[in-house]
């Protein structure tokens, strides 16, 4: 049985990820991109939520199978991004592109902060792989309560650093210390924290299910109001509201659970969000490469239409790719029977 609401929330989150990378003109684009701060936390929470049973049963095989699946996704996706970025560059730019990507500094950022070697949004997949390894370690030593406690502290640090260090006081602090979003956007501060939130929502689902929809919708409205205040006060940063909205949306989806039986259509629906996350940026990059010489691309109306076009194309391509993935999986299952 699957929760259809969670699949829908993931698709909405994936669409907002698209709007982070393919933006409307400012200030609308910047507002939407910051509002979309709830999107990636939702993906991490889903992973924690659905890992709860494997964690409780100490099912290392299932957790490791998820790591294996992510690695299988991460490697070809990275090669795909590399091929697209290599293609759009001139011969002189290509050498610098490879040299920068394969530098020692690049590898260190990959290992420590999950920043991909070549500029891609695939940090989430690598961070999630790290998160599963961390969870397996703490399950092994029977310290999941301690990990939950540490995650709450890390969330607080993330909020303070994002809103203050990267927001209000960025110009002053950056004069003396190199600050970057990399320090917060990684497995430690963005990943394991929200994975554990998803885990805790599942663990205490009996109590959380007693929260009324009215209270949740009011909390969601409060999150939007907090976003507006944060955006104005903290120099266009919104760490608190993003997490509030992500958690409330997630609880709304789980409290109003719509279980659906396995079917080809429902399986396709569940695959679409991650495919959108992977394909949207190469798709936009290639389209822009071929059309940027045309004068209409400078039109303000087109600037607002373009992100919507990429969202719709990403949905269409992801649907087709998801059909292929699900049918391939079904064929393999039948072959092993």
GROMACS .gro file of C-alpha atoms in nm, residues 5-337:
model
  333
    5UNK     CA    1  -0.087   1.214  -0.075
    6UNK     CA    2   0.287   1.177  -0.018
    7UNK     CA    3   0.344   1.111  -0.389
    8UNK     CA    4   0.147   1.429  -0.472
    9UNK     CA    5   0.341   1.634  -0.213
   10UNK     CA    6   0.668   1.505  -0.363
   11UNK     CA    7   0.560   1.612  -0.714
   12UNK     CA    8   0.470   1.960  -0.583
   13UNK     CA    9   0.809   1.977  -0.408
   14UNK     CA   10   0.985   1.867  -0.729
   15UNK     CA   11   0.809   2.145  -0.925
   16UNK     CA   12   0.934   2.402  -0.675
   17UNK     CA   13   1.286   2.259  -0.709
   18UNK     CA   14   1.256   2.335  -1.081
   19UNK     CA   15   1.159   2.695  -0.996
   20UNK     CA   16   1.467   2.727  -0.773
   21UNK     CA   17   1.696   2.655  -1.068
   22UNK     CA   18   1.488   2.798  -1.354
   23UNK     CA   19   1.368   3.127  -1.211
   24UNK     CA   20   1.116   3.390  -1.297
   25UNK     CA   21   1.261   3.742  -1.332
   26UNK     CA   22   1.345   3.919  -1.004
   27UNK     CA   23   1.200   3.996  -0.759
   28UNK     CA   24   0.936   3.727  -0.829
   29UNK     CA   25   1.198   3.464  -0.908
   30UNK     CA   26   1.390   3.525  -0.587
   31UNK     CA   27   1.074   3.518  -0.375
   32UNK     CA   28   0.954   3.191  -0.532
   33UNK     CA   29   1.301   3.032  -0.502
   34UNK     CA   30   1.318   3.117  -0.130
   35UNK     CA   31   0.959   3.007  -0.073
   36UNK     CA   32   1.060   2.674  -0.228
   37UNK     CA   33   1.284   2.615   0.073
   38UNK     CA   34   1.030   2.355   0.188
   39UNK     CA   35   1.089   2.132  -0.117
   40UNK     CA   36   1.414   1.942  -0.050
   41UNK     CA   37   1.332   1.885   0.322
   42UNK     CA   38   1.017   1.703   0.207
   43UNK     CA   39   1.230   1.454   0.008
   44UNK     CA   40   1.455   1.387   0.308
   45UNK     CA   41   1.153   1.344   0.538
   46UNK     CA   42   0.995   1.090   0.303
   47UNK     CA   43   1.314   0.883   0.321
   48UNK     CA   44   1.316   0.891   0.702
   49UNK     CA   45   0.944   0.815   0.723
   50UNK     CA   46   0.964   0.507   0.503
   51UNK     CA   47   1.284   0.387   0.672
   52UNK     CA   48   1.117   0.367   1.014
   53UNK     CA   49   1.015   0.001   0.992
   54UNK     CA   50   1.357  -0.104   0.859
   55UNK     CA   51   1.522   0.089   1.145
   56UNK     CA   52   1.298  -0.066   1.412
   57UNK     CA   53   1.358  -0.417   1.273
   58UNK     CA   54   1.730  -0.344   1.224
   59UNK     CA   55   1.685  -0.451   0.863
   60UNK     CA   56   2.031  -0.353   0.735
   61UNK     CA   57   1.971  -0.534   0.407
   62UNK     CA   58   1.676  -0.308   0.322
   63UNK     CA   59   1.864   0.008   0.420
   64UNK     CA   60   2.166  -0.098   0.218
   65UNK     CA   61   1.942  -0.181  -0.079
   66UNK     CA   62   1.828   0.184  -0.075
   67UNK     CA   63   2.191   0.299  -0.073
   68UNK     CA   64   2.264   0.071  -0.367
   69UNK     CA   65   1.964   0.206  -0.559
   70UNK     CA   66   2.074   0.566  -0.498
   71UNK     CA   67   2.429   0.492  -0.618
   72UNK     CA   68   2.287   0.333  -0.934
   73UNK     CA   69   2.086   0.654  -0.990
   74UNK     CA   70   2.367   0.894  -0.893
   75UNK     CA   71   2.644   0.768  -1.123
   76UNK     CA   72   2.459   0.776  -1.461
   77UNK     CA   73   2.286   1.102  -1.361
   78UNK     CA   74   2.625   1.263  -1.294
   79UNK     CA   75   2.753   1.141  -1.632
   80UNK     CA   76   2.438   1.278  -1.797
   81UNK     CA   77   2.491   1.621  -1.639
   82UNK     CA   78   2.857   1.614  -1.738
   83UNK     CA   79   2.772   1.530  -2.101
   84UNK     CA   80   2.520   1.815  -2.126
   85UNK     CA   81   2.752   2.073  -1.964
   86UNK     CA   82   3.044   1.956  -2.179
   87UNK     CA   83   2.834   1.979  -2.497
   88UNK     CA   84   2.725   2.343  -2.446
   89UNK     CA   85   3.081   2.469  -2.388
   90UNK     CA   86   3.336   2.583  -2.646
   91UNK     CA   87   3.654   2.373  -2.687
   92UNK     CA   88   3.854   2.622  -2.478
   93UNK     CA   89   3.593   2.619  -2.201
   94UNK     CA   90   3.579   2.240  -2.189
   95UNK     CA   91   3.935   2.198  -2.063
   96UNK     CA   92   3.879   2.445  -1.780
   97UNK     CA   93   3.545   2.280  -1.701
   98UNK     CA   94   3.709   1.939  -1.656
   99UNK     CA   95   4.013   2.076  -1.470
  100UNK     CA   96   3.797   2.267  -1.220
  101UNK     CA   97   3.563   1.975  -1.171
  102UNK     CA   98   3.840   1.720  -1.110
  103UNK     CA   99   4.052   1.941  -0.885
  104UNK     CA  100   4.154   1.844  -0.530
  105UNK     CA  101   3.929   2.122  -0.398
  106UNK     CA  102   3.642   1.978  -0.599
  107UNK     CA  103   3.689   1.632  -0.450
  108UNK     CA  104   3.711   1.774  -0.096
  109UNK     CA  105   3.384   1.964  -0.144
  110UNK     CA  106   3.227   1.646  -0.280
  111UNK     CA  107   3.333   1.438   0.021
  112UNK     CA  108   3.274   1.697   0.295
  113UNK     CA  109   2.976   1.893   0.164
  114UNK     CA  110   2.825   1.666  -0.106
  115UNK     CA  111   2.889   1.931  -0.374
  116UNK     CA  112   2.898   1.742  -0.705
  117UNK     CA  113   3.222   1.760  -0.905
  118UNK     CA  114   3.036   1.924  -1.192
  119UNK     CA  115   2.781   2.190  -1.104
  120UNK     CA  116   2.459   1.992  -1.059
  121UNK     CA  117   2.173   1.975  -0.805
  122UNK     CA  118   2.253   1.609  -0.739
  123UNK     CA  119   2.396   1.689  -0.395
  124UNK     CA  120   2.066   1.566  -0.250
  125UNK     CA  121   2.120   1.209  -0.372
  126UNK     CA  122   2.476   1.193  -0.236
  127UNK     CA  123   2.364   1.350   0.094
  128UNK     CA  124   2.087   1.090   0.125
  129UNK     CA  125   2.340   0.810   0.072
  130UNK     CA  126   2.544   0.956   0.361
  131UNK     CA  127   2.226   0.977   0.572
  132UNK     CA  128   2.149   0.609   0.527
  133UNK     CA  129   2.502   0.516   0.634
  134UNK     CA  130   2.468   0.739   0.944
  135UNK     CA  131   2.133   0.582   1.031
  136UNK     CA  132   2.276   0.230   0.990
  137UNK     CA  133   2.564   0.321   1.222
  138UNK     CA  134   2.336   0.457   1.495
  139UNK     CA  135   2.099   0.161   1.462
  140UNK     CA  136   2.398  -0.070   1.502
  141UNK     CA  137   2.509   0.099   1.826
  142UNK     CA  138   2.145   0.139   1.940
  143UNK     CA  139   2.164   0.520   1.971
  144UNK     CA  140   1.870   0.642   1.763
  145UNK     CA  141   1.744   0.860   2.051
  146UNK     CA  142   2.081   1.034   2.063
  147UNK     CA  143   2.073   1.086   1.685
  148UNK     CA  144   1.723   1.237   1.717
  149UNK     CA  145   1.848   1.478   1.986
  150UNK     CA  146   2.153   1.577   1.779
  151UNK     CA  147   1.930   1.641   1.476
  152UNK     CA  148   1.722   1.896   1.670
  153UNK     CA  149   2.042   2.082   1.764
  154UNK     CA  150   2.163   2.071   1.402
  155UNK     CA  151   1.830   2.214   1.281
  156UNK     CA  152   1.871   2.506   1.524
  157UNK     CA  153   2.227   2.568   1.400
  158UNK     CA  154   2.106   2.551   1.039
  159UNK     CA  155   1.838   2.815   1.106
  160UNK     CA  156   2.074   3.053   1.288
  161UNK     CA  157   2.352   3.025   1.031
  162UNK     CA  158   2.122   3.050   0.728
  163UNK     CA  159   1.918   3.348   0.852
  164UNK     CA  160   2.197   3.539   1.025
  165UNK     CA  161   2.540   3.437   0.890
  166UNK     CA  162   2.425   3.388   0.529
  167UNK     CA  163   2.158   3.658   0.560
  168UNK     CA  164   2.169   3.966   0.780
  169UNK     CA  165   2.541   3.965   0.865
  170UNK     CA  166   2.675   3.808   0.545
  171UNK     CA  167   2.857   4.118   0.417
  172UNK     CA  168   3.029   4.180   0.751
  173UNK     CA  169   3.126   3.818   0.824
  174UNK     CA  170   3.242   3.740   0.469
  175UNK     CA  171   3.511   4.006   0.502
  176UNK     CA  172   3.685   3.797   0.766
  177UNK     CA  173   3.567   3.441   0.704
  178UNK     CA  174   3.470   3.260   0.382
  179UNK     CA  175   3.103   3.174   0.427
  180UNK     CA  176   2.904   2.963   0.185
  181UNK     CA  177   2.569   2.785   0.162
  182UNK     CA  178   2.775   2.468   0.119
  183UNK     CA  179   2.831   2.464   0.494
  184UNK     CA  180   2.457   2.420   0.551
  185UNK     CA  181   2.342   2.244   0.231
  186UNK     CA  182   2.482   1.898   0.296
  187UNK     CA  183   2.414   1.563   0.461
  188UNK     CA  184   2.475   1.695   0.813
  189UNK     CA  185   2.272   2.015   0.840
  190UNK     CA  186   2.012   1.963   0.567
  191UNK     CA  187   2.003   1.586   0.530
  192UNK     CA  188   2.011   1.380   0.847
  193UNK     CA  189   1.813   1.647   1.033
  194UNK     CA  190   1.506   1.614   0.809
  195UNK     CA  191   1.548   1.239   0.765
  196UNK     CA  192   1.514   1.214   1.142
  197UNK     CA  193   1.209   1.443   1.140
  198UNK     CA  194   1.041   1.200   0.898
  199UNK     CA  195   1.145   0.908   1.120
  200UNK     CA  196   1.001   1.079   1.431
  201UNK     CA  197   0.673   1.165   1.254
  202UNK     CA  198   0.629   0.795   1.177
  203UNK     CA  199   0.737   0.692   1.529
  204UNK     CA  200   0.485   0.921   1.698
  205UNK     CA  201   0.219   0.896   1.426
  206UNK     CA  202  -0.051   0.787   1.674
  207UNK     CA  203  -0.017   1.115   1.865
  208UNK     CA  204   0.042   1.329   1.554
  209UNK     CA  205  -0.271   1.186   1.389
  210UNK     CA  206  -0.479   1.354   1.662
  211UNK     CA  207  -0.383   1.700   1.532
  212UNK     CA  208  -0.681   1.845   1.348
  213UNK     CA  209  -0.664   1.960   0.986
  214UNK     CA  210  -0.777   2.305   1.104
  215UNK     CA  211  -0.473   2.332   1.331
  216UNK     CA  212  -0.246   2.213   1.051
  217UNK     CA  213  -0.384   2.460   0.795
  218UNK     CA  214  -0.346   2.740   1.050
  219UNK     CA  215   0.015   2.627   1.103
  220UNK     CA  216   0.068   2.630   0.728
  221UNK     CA  217  -0.070   2.984   0.709
  222UNK     CA  218   0.161   3.081   0.997
  223UNK     CA  219   0.451   2.935   0.798
  224UNK     CA  220   0.364   3.159   0.502
  225UNK     CA  221   0.345   3.467   0.731
  226UNK     CA  222   0.679   3.373   0.891
  227UNK     CA  223   0.825   3.336   0.542
  228UNK     CA  224   0.723   3.693   0.454
  229UNK     CA  225   0.875   3.824   0.779
  230UNK     CA  226   1.195   3.620   0.741
  231UNK     CA  227   1.238   3.722   0.379
  232UNK     CA  228   1.223   4.092   0.471
  233UNK     CA  229   1.421   4.078   0.796
  234UNK     CA  230   1.694   3.825   0.715
  235UNK     CA  231   1.808   3.955   0.375
  236UNK     CA  232   1.599   3.717   0.163
  237UNK     CA  233   1.671   3.404   0.372
  238UNK     CA  234   1.391   3.184   0.505
  239UNK     CA  235   1.526   2.887   0.701
  240UNK     CA  236   1.254   2.872   0.968
  241UNK     CA  237   0.948   2.898   0.744
  242UNK     CA  238   1.079   2.645   0.491
  243UNK     CA  239   1.110   2.379   0.759
  244UNK     CA  240   0.774   2.468   0.917
  245UNK     CA  241   0.592   2.443   0.583
  246UNK     CA  242   0.771   2.119   0.492
  247UNK     CA  243   0.680   1.954   0.824
  248UNK     CA  244   0.318   2.076   0.821
  249UNK     CA  245   0.263   1.968   0.459
  250UNK     CA  246   0.414   1.631   0.539
  251UNK     CA  247   0.190   1.580   0.842
  252UNK     CA  248  -0.115   1.686   0.640
  253UNK     CA  249  -0.026   1.419   0.384
  254UNK     CA  250   0.025   1.145   0.644
  255UNK     CA  251  -0.271   1.239   0.866
  256UNK     CA  252  -0.506   1.232   0.566
  257UNK     CA  253  -0.353   0.916   0.430
  258UNK     CA  254  -0.502   0.784   0.108
  259UNK     CA  255  -0.369   0.432   0.074
  260UNK     CA  256  -0.363   0.297  -0.278
  261UNK     CA  257  -0.293  -0.056  -0.393
  262UNK     CA  258  -0.002  -0.136  -0.620
  263UNK     CA  259  -0.071  -0.071  -0.986
  264UNK     CA  260   0.134   0.036  -1.286
  265UNK     CA  261  -0.023   0.383  -1.278
  266UNK     CA  262   0.046   0.438  -0.907
  267UNK     CA  263   0.403   0.309  -0.936
  268UNK     CA  264   0.464   0.554  -1.221
  269UNK     CA  265   0.329   0.836  -1.002
  270UNK     CA  266   0.579   0.747  -0.729
  271UNK     CA  267   0.876   0.757  -0.970
  272UNK     CA  268   0.799   1.096  -1.126
  273UNK     CA  269   0.931   1.332  -0.850
  274UNK     CA  270   1.291   1.205  -0.847
  275UNK     CA  271   1.301   1.197  -1.227
  276UNK     CA  272   1.186   1.562  -1.235
  277UNK     CA  273   1.461   1.647  -0.987
  278UNK     CA  274   1.722   1.487  -1.215
  279UNK     CA  275   1.611   1.589  -1.565
  280UNK     CA  276   1.484   1.947  -1.526
  281UNK     CA  277   1.817   2.129  -1.528
  282UNK     CA  278   1.979   1.946  -1.824
  283UNK     CA  279   1.652   1.991  -2.011
  284UNK     CA  280   1.651   2.366  -1.944
  285UNK     CA  281   2.022   2.395  -2.025
  286UNK     CA  282   1.983   2.228  -2.363
  287UNK     CA  283   1.672   2.423  -2.460
  288UNK     CA  284   1.833   2.753  -2.363
  289UNK     CA  285   2.148   2.660  -2.558
  290UNK     CA  286   1.947   2.629  -2.879
  291UNK     CA  287   1.712   2.928  -2.835
  292UNK     CA  288   1.919   3.194  -2.655
  293UNK     CA  289   2.027   3.358  -2.984
  294UNK     CA  290   1.668   3.444  -3.072
  295UNK     CA  291   1.546   3.791  -2.978
  296UNK     CA  292   1.224   3.669  -2.814
  297UNK     CA  293   1.428   3.527  -2.524
  298UNK     CA  294   1.490   3.885  -2.409
  299UNK     CA  295   1.118   3.957  -2.390
  300UNK     CA  296   0.994   4.002  -2.030
  301UNK     CA  297   0.679   3.800  -2.102
  302UNK     CA  298   0.888   3.508  -2.227
  303UNK     CA  299   1.102   3.533  -1.911
  304UNK     CA  300   0.792   3.457  -1.707
  305UNK     CA  301   0.667   3.188  -1.945
  306UNK     CA  302   0.999   3.002  -1.974
  307UNK     CA  303   1.005   2.851  -1.619
  308UNK     CA  304   0.647   2.730  -1.670
  309UNK     CA  305   0.750   2.569  -2.001
  310UNK     CA  306   1.036   2.388  -1.826
  311UNK     CA  307   0.803   2.269  -1.548
  312UNK     CA  308   0.556   2.128  -1.803
  313UNK     CA  309   0.830   1.968  -2.015
  314UNK     CA  310   0.993   1.822  -1.704
  315UNK     CA  311   0.660   1.667  -1.603
  316UNK     CA  312   0.608   1.525  -1.952
  317UNK     CA  313   0.962   1.385  -1.986
  318UNK     CA  314   0.953   1.247  -1.630
  319UNK     CA  315   0.623   1.073  -1.699
  320UNK     CA  316   0.768   0.902  -2.008
  321UNK     CA  317   1.092   0.806  -1.828
  322UNK     CA  318   0.893   0.677  -1.529
  323UNK     CA  319   0.684   0.454  -1.756
  324UNK     CA  320   1.006   0.308  -1.896
  325UNK     CA  321   1.152   0.254  -1.544
  326UNK     CA  322   0.839   0.085  -1.409
  327UNK     CA  323   0.795  -0.140  -1.712
  328UNK     CA  324   1.164  -0.238  -1.695
  329UNK     CA  325   1.124  -0.323  -1.325
  330UNK     CA  326   0.811  -0.526  -1.397
  331UNK     CA  327   0.988  -0.720  -1.672
  332UNK     CA  328   1.278  -0.803  -1.440
  333UNK     CA  329   1.037  -0.918  -1.167
  334UNK     CA  330   0.856  -1.147  -1.410
  335UNK     CA  331   1.187  -1.285  -1.537
  336UNK     CA  332   1.292  -1.384  -1.183
  337UNK     CA  333   0.961  -1.556  -1.101
   0.00000   0.00000   0.00000
